C-alpha positions as MATLAB code, in Angstrom:
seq = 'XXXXXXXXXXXXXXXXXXXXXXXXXXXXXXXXXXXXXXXXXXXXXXXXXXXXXXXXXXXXXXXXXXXXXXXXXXXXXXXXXXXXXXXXXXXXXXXXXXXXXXXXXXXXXX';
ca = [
      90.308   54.286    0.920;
      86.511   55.169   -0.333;
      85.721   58.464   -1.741;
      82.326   58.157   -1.084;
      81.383   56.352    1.783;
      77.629   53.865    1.799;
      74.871   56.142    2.977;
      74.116   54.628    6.499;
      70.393   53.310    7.321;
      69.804   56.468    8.670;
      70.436   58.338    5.137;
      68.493   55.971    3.663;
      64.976   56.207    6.313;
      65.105   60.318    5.912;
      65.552   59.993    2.107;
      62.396   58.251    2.086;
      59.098   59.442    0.766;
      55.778   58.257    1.673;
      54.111   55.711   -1.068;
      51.843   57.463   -3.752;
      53.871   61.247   -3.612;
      55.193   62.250   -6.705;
      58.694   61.734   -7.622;
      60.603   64.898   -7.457;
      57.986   66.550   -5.000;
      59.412   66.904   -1.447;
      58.467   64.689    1.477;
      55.852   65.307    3.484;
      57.360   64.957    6.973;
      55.736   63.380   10.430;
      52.661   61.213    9.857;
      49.732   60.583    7.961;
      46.235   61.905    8.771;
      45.067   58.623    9.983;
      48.330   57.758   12.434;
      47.583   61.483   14.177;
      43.539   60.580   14.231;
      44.526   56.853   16.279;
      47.306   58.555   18.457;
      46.678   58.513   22.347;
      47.074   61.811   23.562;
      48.995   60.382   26.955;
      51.861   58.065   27.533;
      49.646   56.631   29.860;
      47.312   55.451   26.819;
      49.577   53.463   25.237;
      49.180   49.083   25.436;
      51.890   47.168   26.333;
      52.687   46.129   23.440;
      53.335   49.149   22.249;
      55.579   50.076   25.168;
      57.703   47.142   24.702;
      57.908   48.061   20.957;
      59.307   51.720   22.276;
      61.684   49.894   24.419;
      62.954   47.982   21.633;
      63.114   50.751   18.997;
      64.888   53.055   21.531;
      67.607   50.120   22.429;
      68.452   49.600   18.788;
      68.676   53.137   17.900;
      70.901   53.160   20.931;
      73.060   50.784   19.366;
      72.737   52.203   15.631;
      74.097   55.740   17.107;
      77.105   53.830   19.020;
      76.058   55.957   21.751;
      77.854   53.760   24.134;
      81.163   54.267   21.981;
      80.586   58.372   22.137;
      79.683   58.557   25.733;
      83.268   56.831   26.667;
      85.107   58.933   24.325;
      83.636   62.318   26.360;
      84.244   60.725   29.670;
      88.059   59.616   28.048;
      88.664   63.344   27.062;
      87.395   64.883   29.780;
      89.448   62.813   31.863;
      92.165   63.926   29.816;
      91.664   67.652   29.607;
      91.474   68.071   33.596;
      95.369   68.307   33.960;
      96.030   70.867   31.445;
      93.028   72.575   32.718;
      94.613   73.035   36.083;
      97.774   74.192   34.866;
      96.015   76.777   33.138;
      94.199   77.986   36.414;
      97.371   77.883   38.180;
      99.275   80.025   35.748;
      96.334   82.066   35.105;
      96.203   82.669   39.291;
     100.234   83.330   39.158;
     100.074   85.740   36.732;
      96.889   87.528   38.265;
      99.045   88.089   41.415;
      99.081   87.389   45.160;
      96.091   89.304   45.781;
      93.328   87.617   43.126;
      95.453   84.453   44.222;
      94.741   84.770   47.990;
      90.833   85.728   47.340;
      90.320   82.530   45.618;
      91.801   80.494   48.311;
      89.916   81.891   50.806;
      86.631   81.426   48.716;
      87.796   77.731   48.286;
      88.723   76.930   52.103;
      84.826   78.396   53.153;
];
């Protein structure tokens, strides 16, 4: 068993300072002058190139998160929890009495 686990590639990429900033000094974030000055102010301004490059980047990040692997796991538990969840209501509703009971039935048959 590790104690101390790689940094990921996504440790590394924040860690990262922009070339020609001093060491120790902290990094600037977002980008340089020159990237905001070029920027299209609409997603309508983009090329197609860069649009596929978007695509791309987004579908590997995708991957790199194993959002595919966390989304499943929700659905999984949530699937799970919806039994004890029910129990719950129905002893909640029991102990509430026949009263609080028979109002939410009636709200539930409308």
């Amino acid at each position: 068993m590790k104690d101390n686990p790689a940094p990921s590639d996504r440790d590394k990429r924040t860690d990262a300072r922009r070339p020609g900033s001093e060491e120790g000094a902290a990094p600037t974030l977002g980008p340089g002058p020159e990237v905001e000055r070029n920027a299209p102010d609409e997603p309508t301004e983009l090329p197609k190139k860069s649009w596929s490059a978007v695509l791309k980047r987004t579908f590997k990040e995708f991957q790199d998160d194993e959002l595919a692997d966390r989304a499943a796991a929700l659905t999984y538990y949530s699937v799970l929890s919806l039994f004890p969840a029910l129990l719950v209501l129905v002893s909640l509703l029991g102990v509430a009495g026949e009263s609080a009971t028979q109002s939410v039935l009636d709200n539930l048959q409308r």
